[in-house]
mmCIF file of C-alpha atoms in Angstrom:
data_model
loop_
_atom_site.group_PDB
_atom_site.id
_atom_site.type_symbol
_atom_site.label_atom_id
_atom_site.label_comp_id
_atom_site.label_asym_id
_atom_site.label_seq_id
_atom_site.Cartn_x
_atom_site.Cartn_y
_atom_site.Cartn_z
ATOM 1 C CA MET F 110 -23.432 -23.492 12.884
ATOM 2 C CA THR F 111 -24.231 -22.874 9.245
ATOM 3 C CA ALA F 112 -24.069 -25.674 6.675
ATOM 4 C CA GLN F 113 -20.914 -24.118 5.251
ATOM 5 C CA ALA F 114 -18.340 -22.988 7.806
ATOM 6 C CA PRO F 115 -17.459 -19.288 7.781
ATOM 7 C CA ARG F 116 -14.611 -18.464 5.433
ATOM 8 C CA LEU F 117 -13.243 -15.711 7.683
ATOM 9 C CA ALA F 118 -11.706 -16.247 11.130
ATOM 10 C CA VAL F 119 -11.515 -13.219 13.437
ATOM 11 C CA VAL F 120 -8.759 -13.388 16.050
ATOM 12 C CA VAL F 121 -9.267 -11.392 19.266
ATOM 13 C CA LYS F 122 -7.348 -11.263 22.520
ATOM 14 C CA GLY F 123 -10.380 -11.986 24.695
ATOM 15 C CA TRP F 124 -14.112 -12.352 24.178
ATOM 16 C CA PRO F 125 -16.278 -10.794 25.413
ATOM 17 C CA ARG F 126 -14.637 -7.709 26.968
ATOM 18 C CA LEU F 127 -16.418 -4.641 28.307
ATOM 19 C CA SER F 128 -13.388 -2.456 27.606
ATOM 20 C CA GLU F 129 -13.470 -3.405 23.914
ATOM 21 C CA THR F 130 -17.052 -2.666 22.941
ATOM 22 C CA PHE F 131 -15.746 -1.017 19.767
ATOM 23 C CA ILE F 132 -14.804 -4.514 18.572
ATOM 24 C CA ALA F 133 -18.236 -5.880 19.434
ATOM 25 C CA GLN F 134 -19.892 -2.956 17.636
ATOM 26 C CA GLU F 135 -17.815 -3.591 14.518
ATOM 27 C CA LEU F 136 -18.396 -7.355 14.434
ATOM 28 C CA VAL F 137 -22.149 -7.039 14.949
ATOM 29 C CA ALA F 138 -22.283 -4.515 12.094
ATOM 30 C CA LEU F 139 -20.152 -6.704 9.792
ATOM 31 C CA GLU F 140 -22.394 -9.667 10.518
ATOM 32 C CA ARG F 141 -25.473 -7.606 9.700
ATOM 33 C CA ALA F 142 -23.768 -6.542 6.465
ATOM 34 C CA GLY F 143 -23.637 -10.201 5.436
ATOM 35 C CA LEU F 144 -20.072 -11.128 6.374
ATOM 36 C CA ASP F 145 -19.871 -14.673 7.723
ATOM 37 C CA PHE F 146 -17.127 -15.295 10.278
ATOM 38 C CA ALA F 147 -16.187 -17.128 13.443
ATOM 39 C CA ILE F 148 -14.358 -15.662 16.436
ATOM 40 C CA TRP F 149 -11.161 -17.217 17.769
ATOM 41 C CA SER F 150 -10.252 -15.872 21.191
ATOM 42 C CA LEU F 151 -6.826 -16.174 22.828
ATOM 43 C CA ARG F 152 -8.284 -15.760 26.305
ATOM 44 C CA HIS F 153 -11.426 -16.639 28.207
ATOM 45 C CA PRO F 154 -13.629 -13.824 29.525
ATOM 46 C CA THR F 155 -12.924 -12.288 32.919
ATOM 47 C CA ASP F 156 -15.540 -9.520 33.075
ATOM 48 C CA LYS F 157 -18.568 -10.283 35.213
ATOM 49 C CA LYS F 158 -20.820 -8.204 32.951
ATOM 50 C CA THR F 159 -21.340 -8.133 29.200
ATOM 51 C CA HIS F 160 -22.483 -5.476 26.778
ATOM 52 C CA PRO F 161 -25.875 -5.877 25.062
ATOM 53 C CA LEU F 162 -23.945 -6.010 21.766
ATOM 54 C CA HIS F 163 -22.307 -9.267 22.800
ATOM 55 C CA ASP F 164 -25.715 -10.917 22.937
ATOM 56 C CA GLN F 165 -26.539 -9.710 19.422
ATOM 57 C CA LEU F 166 -23.630 -11.495 17.738
ATOM 58 C CA GLY F 167 -24.496 -14.792 16.105
ATOM 59 C CA ALA F 168 -20.934 -15.869 15.258
ATOM 60 C CA GLN F 169 -19.564 -19.007 16.838
ATOM 61 C CA VAL F 170 -16.787 -18.403 19.382
ATOM 62 C CA HIS F 171 -13.769 -20.715 19.742
ATOM 63 C CA TYR F 172 -11.288 -20.485 22.603
ATOM 64 C CA LEU F 173 -7.648 -21.333 22.043
ATOM 65 C CA PRO F 174 -5.561 -22.661 24.961
ATOM 66 C CA GLU F 175 -4.971 -19.615 27.143
ATOM 67 C CA TYR F 176 -1.849 -21.285 28.519
ATOM 68 C CA LEU F 177 -0.274 -24.164 26.636
ATOM 69 C CA HIS F 178 0.285 -26.275 29.751
ATOM 70 C CA ASP F 179 -3.462 -26.184 30.493
ATOM 71 C CA GLU F 180 -4.252 -28.360 27.448
ATOM 72 C CA PRO F 181 -1.054 -30.295 26.641
ATOM 73 C CA VAL F 182 -2.696 -33.024 24.566
ATOM 74 C CA ARG F 183 -4.530 -30.512 22.377
ATOM 75 C CA VAL F 184 -1.333 -28.522 21.896
ATOM 76 C CA LEU F 185 0.928 -31.504 21.149
ATOM 77 C CA ARG F 186 -1.524 -32.942 18.621
ATOM 78 C CA SER F 187 -1.669 -29.560 16.935
ATOM 79 C CA ILE F 188 2.111 -29.181 16.752
ATOM 80 C CA ALA F 189 2.384 -32.673 15.274
ATOM 81 C CA ALA F 190 -0.276 -31.813 12.702
ATOM 82 C CA ALA F 191 1.450 -28.511 11.920
ATOM 83 C CA MET F 192 4.685 -30.327 11.115
ATOM 84 C CA THR F 193 2.925 -32.131 8.266
ATOM 85 C CA ARG F 194 1.962 -28.869 6.538
ATOM 86 C CA ARG F 195 4.101 -27.417 3.813
ATOM 87 C CA GLY F 196 3.953 -24.026 5.529
ATOM 88 C CA PHE F 197 5.423 -25.356 8.754
ATOM 89 C CA TRP F 198 9.072 -24.616 8.065
ATOM 90 C CA THR F 199 8.270 -21.073 6.956
ATOM 91 C CA ALA F 200 6.292 -20.523 10.137
ATOM 92 C CA ALA F 201 8.929 -22.188 12.312
ATOM 93 C CA ARG F 202 11.712 -20.095 10.800
ATOM 94 C CA HIS F 203 9.844 -16.842 11.438
ATOM 95 C CA PHE F 204 8.870 -17.947 14.941
ATOM 96 C CA LEU F 205 12.440 -18.861 15.913
ATOM 97 C CA ARG F 206 13.761 -15.582 14.558
ATOM 98 C CA ASP F 207 11.088 -13.712 16.514
ATOM 99 C CA LEU F 208 11.899 -15.710 19.653
ATOM 100 C CA MET F 209 15.579 -14.818 19.435
ATOM 101 C CA ARG F 210 14.603 -11.134 19.530
ATOM 102 C CA ASP F 211 11.770 -11.522 22.045
ATOM 103 C CA ARG F 212 12.699 -14.280 24.476
ATOM 104 C CA ASN F 213 9.632 -14.805 26.616
ATOM 105 C CA ARG F 214 6.935 -17.382 27.202
ATOM 106 C CA ASN F 215 4.306 -15.229 25.578
ATOM 107 C CA ARG F 216 6.081 -15.593 22.228
ATOM 108 C CA ILE F 217 6.104 -19.382 22.606
ATOM 109 C CA ARG F 218 2.432 -19.323 23.573
ATOM 110 C CA ARG F 219 1.582 -17.390 20.408
ATOM 111 C CA PHE F 220 3.146 -20.056 18.219
ATOM 112 C CA GLY F 221 1.460 -22.866 20.148
ATOM 113 C CA GLN F 222 -1.926 -21.154 19.831
ATOM 114 C CA ALA F 223 -1.291 -20.726 16.111
ATOM 115 C CA CYS F 224 -0.626 -24.448 15.731
ATOM 116 C CA VAL F 225 -3.913 -25.215 17.487
ATOM 117 C CA MET F 226 -5.775 -22.722 15.346
ATOM 118 C CA ALA F 227 -4.225 -24.065 12.128
ATOM 119 C CA ARG F 228 -5.348 -27.586 13.034
ATOM 120 C CA GLU F 229 -8.865 -26.669 14.151
ATOM 121 C CA LEU F 230 -9.849 -24.097 11.523
ATOM 122 C CA PRO F 231 -12.471 -25.488 9.138
ATOM 123 C CA SER F 232 -10.964 -26.556 5.833
ATOM 124 C CA ASP F 233 -12.801 -23.886 3.852
ATOM 125 C CA THR F 234 -11.499 -20.969 5.950
ATOM 126 C CA GLN F 235 -9.954 -18.541 3.488
ATOM 127 C CA ALA F 236 -8.577 -15.612 5.505
ATOM 128 C CA LEU F 237 -7.786 -14.281 8.964
ATOM 129 C CA TYR F 238 -8.516 -10.886 10.494
ATOM 130 C CA ALA F 239 -6.912 -9.935 13.823
ATOM 131 C CA HIS F 240 -7.962 -7.204 16.211
ATOM 132 C CA PHE F 241 -4.760 -5.678 17.648
ATOM 133 C CA LEU F 242 -1.380 -5.701 15.981
ATOM 134 C CA HIS F 243 0.532 -7.298 18.839
ATOM 135 C CA THR F 244 -0.446 -10.726 20.243
ATOM 136 C CA PRO F 245 -3.559 -11.470 18.136
ATOM 137 C CA ALA F 246 -1.782 -10.445 14.927
ATOM 138 C CA SER F 247 1.183 -12.665 15.803
ATOM 139 C CA VAL F 248 -1.100 -15.665 16.225
ATOM 140 C CA ALA F 249 -2.909 -14.794 12.990
ATOM 141 C CA ARG F 250 0.382 -14.389 11.107
ATOM 142 C CA TYR F 251 1.831 -17.722 12.246
ATOM 143 C CA THR F 252 -1.497 -19.411 11.468
ATOM 144 C CA ALA F 253 -1.540 -17.808 8.031
ATOM 145 C CA MET F 254 1.910 -19.223 7.332
ATOM 146 C CA LEU F 255 0.842 -22.697 8.442
ATOM 147 C CA ARG F 256 -2.373 -22.622 6.414
ATOM 148 C CA SER F 257 -1.055 -20.626 3.421
ATOM 149 C CA MET F 258 -3.766 -17.989 3.557
ATOM 150 C CA PRO F 259 -3.892 -14.174 3.763
ATOM 151 C CA TRP F 260 -4.279 -12.320 7.019
ATOM 152 C CA SER F 261 -5.139 -8.754 7.943
ATOM 153 C CA PHE F 262 -5.389 -6.663 11.079
ATOM 154 C CA SER F 263 -7.038 -3.758 12.815
ATOM 155 C CA ALA F 264 -4.647 -1.790 15.026
ATOM 156 C CA HIS F 265 -5.692 0.513 17.833
ATOM 157 C CA ALA F 266 -3.363 2.107 20.391
ATOM 158 C CA LYS F 267 -1.188 0.076 22.780
ATOM 159 C CA ASP F 268 -0.425 -2.443 20.038
ATOM 160 C CA ILE F 269 0.990 0.335 17.841
ATOM 161 C CA TRP F 270 2.965 2.236 20.444
ATOM 162 C CA THR F 271 4.441 -0.550 22.593
ATOM 163 C CA SER F 272 5.317 -3.142 19.926
ATOM 164 C CA PRO F 273 8.990 -3.226 18.838
ATOM 165 C CA GLU F 274 9.619 -1.522 15.529
ATOM 166 C CA TRP F 275 11.169 -4.626 13.948
ATOM 167 C CA GLU F 276 7.961 -6.551 14.584
ATOM 168 C CA LEU F 277 5.724 -3.851 13.166
ATOM 169 C CA ARG F 278 7.906 -3.573 10.059
ATOM 170 C CA GLU F 279 7.750 -7.316 9.390
ATOM 171 C CA LYS F 280 3.990 -7.471 9.890
ATOM 172 C CA LEU F 281 3.754 -4.669 7.319
ATOM 173 C CA ASP F 282 6.047 -6.327 4.774
ATOM 174 C CA PRO F 283 4.493 -8.727 2.238
ATOM 175 C CA ALA F 284 7.934 -10.269 1.687
ATOM 176 C CA GLN F 285 7.934 -11.261 5.383
ATOM 177 C CA VAL F 286 4.428 -12.787 5.232
ATOM 178 C CA GLY F 287 3.017 -9.464 6.344
ATOM 179 C CA ALA F 288 -0.634 -8.536 6.304
ATOM 180 C CA ALA F 289 -2.695 -8.185 3.141
ATOM 181 C CA PHE F 290 -3.967 -4.923 4.610
ATOM 182 C CA GLY F 291 -4.114 -3.094 7.898
ATOM 183 C CA ALA F 292 -6.771 -0.820 9.319
ATOM 184 C CA THR F 293 -6.447 1.579 12.204
ATOM 185 C CA CYS F 294 -8.858 3.909 13.932
ATOM 186 C CA THR F 295 -6.856 7.155 13.979
ATOM 187 C CA ALA F 296 -5.032 9.247 11.399
ATOM 188 C CA PHE F 297 -2.224 9.588 13.960
ATOM 189 C CA GLY F 298 -1.760 5.811 14.078
ATOM 190 C CA ALA F 299 -2.263 5.362 10.337
ATOM 191 C CA ASP F 300 0.494 7.843 9.510
ATOM 192 C CA HIS F 301 2.883 6.054 11.871
ATOM 193 C CA LEU F 302 2.171 2.611 10.408
ATOM 194 C CA LYS F 303 2.367 3.860 6.828
ATOM 195 C CA GLY F 304 5.846 5.125 7.629
ATOM 196 C CA LEU F 305 6.877 1.605 8.657
ATOM 197 C CA SER F 306 5.136 -0.296 5.863
ATOM 198 C CA ALA F 307 7.101 -2.038 3.126
ATOM 199 C CA GLY F 308 4.024 -2.596 0.992
ATOM 200 C CA THR F 309 1.082 -3.468 3.219
ATOM 201 C CA PRO F 310 -1.623 -0.819 2.695
ATOM 202 C CA VAL F 311 -2.839 0.829 5.898
ATOM 203 C CA GLU F 312 -6.335 2.318 5.887
ATOM 204 C CA LEU F 313 -7.786 4.886 8.266
ATOM 205 C CA ILE F 314 -11.151 3.587 9.463
ATOM 206 C CA TYR F 315 -12.703 5.413 12.395
ATOM 207 C CA HIS F 316 -14.778 3.201 14.673
ATOM 208 C CA GLY F 317 -17.449 5.833 14.979
ATOM 209 C CA LEU F 318 -20.703 5.221 16.813
ATOM 210 C CA ASP F 319 -23.917 3.573 15.802
ATOM 211 C CA LEU F 320 -26.159 6.336 17.061
ATOM 212 C CA ASN F 321 -29.174 4.051 16.773
ATOM 213 C CA ARG F 322 -27.885 2.342 19.934
ATOM 214 C CA PHE F 323 -27.932 5.541 21.971
ATOM 215 C CA PRO F 324 -30.815 7.551 23.368
ATOM 216 C CA ALA F 325 -31.346 11.097 22.188
ATOM 217 C CA PRO F 326 -29.399 13.518 24.373
ATOM 218 C CA PRO F 327 -31.232 14.747 27.455
ATOM 219 C CA GLU F 328 -32.504 18.245 27.941
ATOM 220 C CA ARG F 329 -29.869 19.942 30.069
ATOM 221 C CA PRO F 330 -31.221 22.958 31.952
ATOM 222 C CA MET F 331 -28.656 25.672 32.580
ATOM 223 C CA ARG F 332 -26.921 25.231 35.920
ATOM 224 C CA ALA F 333 -26.333 28.043 38.349
ATOM 225 C CA ALA F 334 -22.718 28.547 39.356
ATOM 226 C CA ASP F 335 -23.451 27.412 42.925
ATOM 227 C CA ASP F 336 -25.415 24.298 41.933
ATOM 228 C CA PRO F 337 -23.911 20.849 42.568
ATOM 229 C CA PHE F 338 -21.389 20.006 39.854
ATOM 230 C CA ALA F 339 -21.207 16.344 38.776
ATOM 231 C CA MET F 340 -18.240 15.029 36.821
ATOM 232 C CA VAL F 341 -17.797 11.557 35.349
ATOM 233 C CA SER F 342 -14.926 9.636 33.792
ATOM 234 C CA VAL F 343 -14.937 6.278 32.045
ATOM 235 C CA GLY F 344 -11.728 4.370 31.499
ATOM 236 C CA ARG F 345 -9.469 1.687 32.889
ATOM 237 C CA LEU F 346 -7.434 2.589 35.949
ATOM 238 C CA VAL F 347 -4.087 2.380 34.180
ATOM 239 C CA GLU F 348 -1.230 4.846 33.784
ATOM 240 C CA LYS F 349 -2.097 6.159 30.332
ATOM 241 C CA LYS F 350 -5.543 7.349 31.447
ATOM 242 C CA GLY F 351 -3.985 9.874 33.848
ATOM 243 C CA PHE F 352 -6.456 9.440 36.685
ATOM 244 C CA ASP F 353 -3.773 10.034 39.318
ATOM 245 C CA ASN F 354 -3.385 13.556 37.935
ATOM 246 C CA LEU F 355 -7.157 13.975 37.959
ATOM 247 C CA VAL F 356 -7.465 12.915 41.606
ATOM 248 C CA ALA F 357 -4.712 15.390 42.491
ATOM 249 C CA ALA F 358 -6.547 18.064 40.481
ATOM 250 C CA LEU F 359 -9.817 17.439 42.306
ATOM 251 C CA ALA F 360 -8.098 18.220 45.591
ATOM 252 C CA LEU F 361 -7.124 21.635 44.182
ATOM 253 C CA LEU F 362 -10.673 22.733 43.306
ATOM 254 C CA PRO F 363 -11.920 25.846 45.118
ATOM 255 C CA PRO F 364 -13.842 25.045 48.312
ATOM 256 C CA ASP F 365 -16.953 26.896 47.111
ATOM 257 C CA ILE F 366 -17.559 24.342 44.298
ATOM 258 C CA ASN F 367 -19.963 21.611 45.384
ATOM 259 C CA TRP F 368 -18.458 18.896 43.180
ATOM 260 C CA HIS F 369 -18.661 15.134 42.968
ATOM 261 C CA TRP F 370 -16.693 12.842 40.667
ATOM 262 C CA THR F 371 -17.788 9.378 39.510
ATOM 263 C CA HIS F 372 -15.357 6.942 37.957
ATOM 264 C CA ILE F 373 -16.446 3.935 35.862
ATOM 265 C CA GLY F 374 -14.004 1.179 34.975
ATOM 266 C CA GLY F 375 -11.701 -1.386 36.546
ATOM 267 C CA GLY F 376 -7.942 -1.568 36.485
ATOM 268 C CA ALA F 377 -4.765 -2.388 38.357
ATOM 269 C CA LEU F 378 -4.356 1.065 39.916
ATOM 270 C CA GLY F 379 -7.722 1.043 41.667
ATOM 271 C CA ASP F 380 -6.491 0.573 45.235
ATOM 272 C CA THR F 381 -3.667 3.076 44.748
ATOM 273 C CA LEU F 382 -5.973 5.780 43.426
ATOM 274 C CA LYS F 383 -8.586 5.216 46.119
ATOM 275 C CA GLN F 384 -5.905 5.600 48.778
ATOM 276 C CA GLN F 385 -4.606 8.731 47.031
ATOM 277 C CA ALA F 386 -8.102 10.244 47.279
ATOM 278 C CA VAL F 387 -8.371 9.366 50.979
ATOM 279 C CA ASP F 388 -4.932 10.831 51.698
ATOM 280 C CA LEU F 389 -5.986 14.062 49.962
ATOM 281 C CA GLY F 390 -9.165 14.256 52.042
ATOM 282 C CA ILE F 391 -11.581 13.913 49.108
ATOM 283 C CA GLY F 392 -12.525 10.234 49.333
ATOM 284 C CA ASP F 393 -16.116 11.044 50.327
ATOM 285 C CA ARG F 394 -16.611 13.135 47.157
ATOM 286 C CA ILE F 395 -15.744 10.308 44.784
ATOM 287 C CA THR F 396 -17.760 7.264 43.690
ATOM 288 C CA TRP F 397 -15.791 4.342 42.280
ATOM 289 C CA ARG F 398 -18.313 2.248 40.367
ATOM 290 C CA GLY F 399 -16.004 -0.316 38.815
ATOM 291 C CA ALA F 400 -16.837 -1.973 35.496
ATOM 292 C CA CYS F 401 -20.284 -1.089 34.168
ATOM 293 C CA ASP F 402 -22.242 -2.098 31.108
ATOM 294 C CA GLN F 403 -23.186 0.341 28.363
ATOM 295 C CA PRO F 404 -26.641 1.327 29.688
ATOM 296 C CA GLU F 405 -25.084 2.147 33.075
ATOM 297 C CA VAL F 406 -22.355 4.232 31.404
ATOM 298 C CA ILE F 407 -24.867 6.230 29.365
ATOM 299 C CA ALA F 408 -27.076 6.789 32.408
ATOM 300 C CA ALA F 409 -24.074 8.181 34.301
ATOM 301 C CA MET F 410 -23.226 10.480 31.407
ATOM 302 C CA ARG F 411 -26.788 11.773 31.210
ATOM 303 C CA ALA F 412 -26.688 12.628 34.923
ATOM 304 C CA ALA F 413 -23.331 14.442 34.778
ATOM 305 C CA ASP F 414 -22.306 18.007 33.975
ATOM 306 C CA LEU F 415 -18.782 17.322 32.650
ATOM 307 C CA PHE F 416 -16.897 14.379 31.172
ATOM 308 C CA VAL F 417 -13.197 14.277 32.068
ATOM 309 C CA LEU F 418 -10.535 12.085 30.465
ATOM 310 C CA PRO F 419 -6.964 13.256 31.266
ATOM 311 C CA SER F 420 -5.121 10.869 28.924
ATOM 312 C CA ARG F 421 -1.323 10.945 28.752
ATOM 313 C CA ILE F 422 1.601 8.976 27.333
ATOM 314 C CA ALA F 423 2.693 6.225 29.724
ATOM 315 C CA GLN F 424 6.339 5.557 30.496
ATOM 316 C CA ASP F 425 6.381 2.515 28.184
ATOM 317 C CA GLY F 426 4.967 4.595 25.302
ATOM 318 C CA ASP F 427 1.407 3.330 25.624
ATOM 319 C CA ARG F 428 -1.271 5.911 24.897
ATOM 320 C CA ASP F 429 -4.899 6.215 23.895
ATOM 321 C CA GLY F 430 -6.000 6.323 20.281
ATOM 322 C CA LEU F 431 -9.369 8.037 19.985
ATOM 323 C CA PRO F 432 -11.353 6.726 22.965
ATOM 324 C CA ASN F 433 -14.915 5.834 22.070
ATOM 325 C CA VAL F 434 -16.080 7.211 25.406
ATOM 326 C CA LEU F 435 -15.425 10.737 24.127
ATOM 327 C CA MET F 436 -17.862 10.152 21.292
ATOM 328 C CA GLU F 437 -20.328 8.554 23.691
ATOM 329 C CA ALA F 438 -20.166 11.650 25.890
ATOM 330 C CA ALA F 439 -20.745 13.809 22.820
ATOM 331 C CA SER F 440 -23.795 11.715 21.920
ATOM 332 C CA GLN F 441 -25.376 12.815 25.214
ATOM 333 C CA LYS F 442 -24.382 16.503 24.856
ATOM 334 C CA LEU F 443 -22.061 16.163 27.825
ATOM 335 C CA PRO F 444 -19.291 18.806 27.768
ATOM 336 C CA ILE F 445 -15.809 17.311 27.476
ATOM 337 C CA LEU F 446 -12.483 18.071 29.156
ATOM 338 C CA SER F 447 -9.595 15.978 27.875
ATOM 339 C CA THR F 448 -5.971 16.288 26.718
ATOM 340 C CA PRO F 449 -4.346 16.671 23.273
ATOM 341 C CA VAL F 450 -2.831 13.180 23.296
ATOM 342 C CA SER F 451 -2.573 11.015 20.198
ATOM 343 C CA ALA F 452 -5.756 11.230 18.089
ATOM 344 C CA ILE F 453 -8.027 13.035 20.549
ATOM 345 C CA PRO F 454 -7.586 16.315 18.591
ATOM 346 C CA GLU F 455 -8.949 14.508 15.514
ATOM 347 C CA PHE F 456 -12.349 14.670 17.207
ATOM 348 C CA ILE F 457 -12.045 17.673 19.505
ATOM 349 C CA ASP F 458 -10.857 21.105 18.454
ATOM 350 C CA THR F 459 -10.137 22.768 21.774
ATOM 351 C CA GLY F 460 -12.499 25.588 22.512
ATOM 352 C CA VAL F 461 -14.909 24.391 19.824
ATOM 353 C CA HIS F 462 -15.982 20.835 20.697
ATOM 354 C CA GLY F 463 -14.562 20.716 24.209
ATOM 355 C CA VAL F 464 -11.408 21.728 26.044
ATOM 356 C CA LEU F 465 -8.037 19.994 25.634
ATOM 357 C CA SER F 466 -5.871 20.708 28.634
ATOM 358 C CA ALA F 467 -2.329 20.022 29.737
ATOM 359 C CA ASP F 468 -2.434 16.981 32.004
ATOM 360 C CA ASP F 469 -0.860 18.540 35.116
ATOM 361 C CA PRO F 470 -3.162 18.765 38.146
ATOM 362 C CA ALA F 471 -3.126 22.567 38.451
ATOM 363 C CA THR F 472 -4.202 23.116 34.839
ATOM 364 C CA LEU F 473 -6.843 20.385 34.994
ATOM 365 C CA ALA F 474 -8.229 21.937 38.194
ATOM 366 C CA ARG F 475 -8.375 25.369 36.588
ATOM 367 C CA HIS F 476 -10.399 24.053 33.633
ATOM 368 C CA MET F 477 -12.761 22.028 35.842
ATOM 369 C CA ALA F 478 -13.381 25.085 38.000
ATOM 370 C CA ASP F 479 -14.033 27.163 34.897
ATOM 371 C CA PHE F 480 -16.705 24.705 33.712
ATOM 372 C CA ALA F 481 -18.248 24.651 37.202
ATOM 373 C CA LEU F 482 -18.275 28.398 37.819
ATOM 374 C CA THR F 483 -19.156 29.416 34.232
ATOM 375 C CA PRO F 484 -22.193 27.252 33.421
ATOM 376 C CA ALA F 485 -22.616 28.796 29.972
ATOM 377 C CA LYS F 486 -19.176 27.540 28.936
ATOM 378 C CA GLY F 487 -20.153 23.954 28.156
ATOM 379 C CA PRO F 488 -23.441 23.828 26.209
ATOM 380 C CA ASP F 489 -22.249 25.391 22.928
ATOM 381 C CA MET F 490 -19.210 23.101 22.832
ATOM 382 C CA ALA F 491 -21.392 20.082 23.605
ATOM 383 C CA ASP F 492 -23.707 21.028 20.716
ATOM 384 C CA ALA F 493 -20.697 21.347 18.393
ATOM 385 C CA ALA F 494 -19.297 17.974 19.494
ATOM 386 C CA LEU F 495 -22.619 16.261 18.793
ATOM 387 C CA ALA F 496 -22.742 17.858 15.340
ATOM 388 C CA ARG F 497 -19.182 16.694 14.634
ATOM 389 C CA LEU F 498 -20.092 13.190 15.755
ATOM 390 C CA ARG F 499 -23.107 13.079 13.473
ATOM 391 C CA ASP F 500 -21.242 14.526 10.483
ATOM 392 C CA GLY F 501 -17.945 12.645 10.573
ATOM 393 C CA PHE F 502 -17.827 9.919 13.207
ATOM 394 C CA GLN F 503 -20.750 7.605 12.630
ATOM 395 C CA MET F 504 -20.114 3.888 12.363
ATOM 396 C CA GLN F 505 -21.563 2.846 9.019
ATOM 397 C CA PRO F 506 -19.066 4.459 6.606
ATOM 398 C CA GLY F 507 -16.226 2.641 8.338
ATOM 399 C CA ILE F 508 -18.103 -0.666 8.273
ATOM 400 C CA ASN F 509 -18.691 -0.291 4.539
ATOM 401 C CA GLN F 510 -14.998 0.430 4.011
ATOM 402 C CA LEU F 511 -13.837 -2.525 6.132
ATOM 403 C CA ASN F 512 -16.317 -4.914 4.537
ATOM 404 C CA GLY F 513 -14.974 -3.887 1.141
ATOM 405 C CA LEU F 514 -11.443 -4.769 2.255
ATOM 406 C CA LEU F 515 -12.284 -8.127 3.834
ATOM 407 C CA LYS F 516 -14.525 -9.633 1.172
ATOM 408 C CA PRO F 517 -11.845 -9.801 -1.578
ATOM 409 C CA LEU F 518 -9.730 -11.985 0.747
ATOM 410 C CA LEU F 519 -12.449 -14.627 0.813
ATOM 411 C CA HIS F 520 -11.642 -16.289 -2.481
ATOM 412 C CA LYS F 521 -12.415 -19.907 -3.243
ATOM 413 C CA GLY F 522 -9.591 -22.365 -3.463
ATOM 414 C CA PRO F 523 -7.789 -25.085 -1.508
ATOM 415 C CA ASN F 524 -5.589 -24.371 1.490
ATOM 416 C CA ALA F 525 -2.438 -26.240 2.360
#
């Protein structure tokens, strides 16, 4: 730990997480840009693997009580300490009003974690920055009230589209102890949040890629139409990713296509989707690799002929933002088949940088077959996607923008 404690606290839902490498990429870059911070995680890690980026971060990591009953003494001491702060009654009033509209244990846990964080933050901490506008931002907001300091957030996808509107409006209202600023990684999400804001500025900051972390794209010799056709997808096995439609589409492919599909990622629907593939008679043409680290993902992309991500809007409104895996596929000149959901069209113009399809199985199957049987279809689009990535979706401009927003919050002065 440095002689002077970091003046910024970064609140995340869990650390480290393979599915959130965009957060790790951002924090490593901010640290290299000279920003001093500590990480405060609401949950302990569950992934068995880590990303190489996680090992590059020098920031200290603190874990809040994942469940309040696991550490009752720590929690009770923190609540008692919180009651001595002049911001307590403001925080308690907002918490109780939130609880009346959202009566669940998770809401209570957020306030308890905030009390712990308020007690354990170093005295010279000046500001909070939360990744995700739902649970982490709630903990950051309550903590900010208790410690009388500014807070800010970076919003992504699920947190925007599944949070109740009243909560988003209050987090975007300075009169309701809303954020000093918000950032989000898609124009689609930024426009939505700006429409709800009562004064909190919302900035569009694409995550982008640090292309220095990726190998140069491989040489891809032109396939023949009857050559084996390898497809790969990377994403959690959850409803919004649409992999049930993709499995159904695979079963519709013409019998003369010698295809194989590899899936990378974990998720709650794994057993269901594997059984779906068996029932459709295609289980032996699919490899389920589970969670993989970044080098394994890139190796799979380099060996494939098509990247497929059939994203859709889930029944609860959850949807993708702009998945980083699309940009990673572009970095390896891997042709892309996806859907026009949310911010995906901000990166892919259909027919130019890839193909954006309807998410029904028949249409997906038609496009996959077209890529397989027309080998010349993909390379020009893959070249265009790589050029778009290099021109408009690299990491550093966004890091410069975010650093410029965070540093003014780190003023000197006493906290309550």
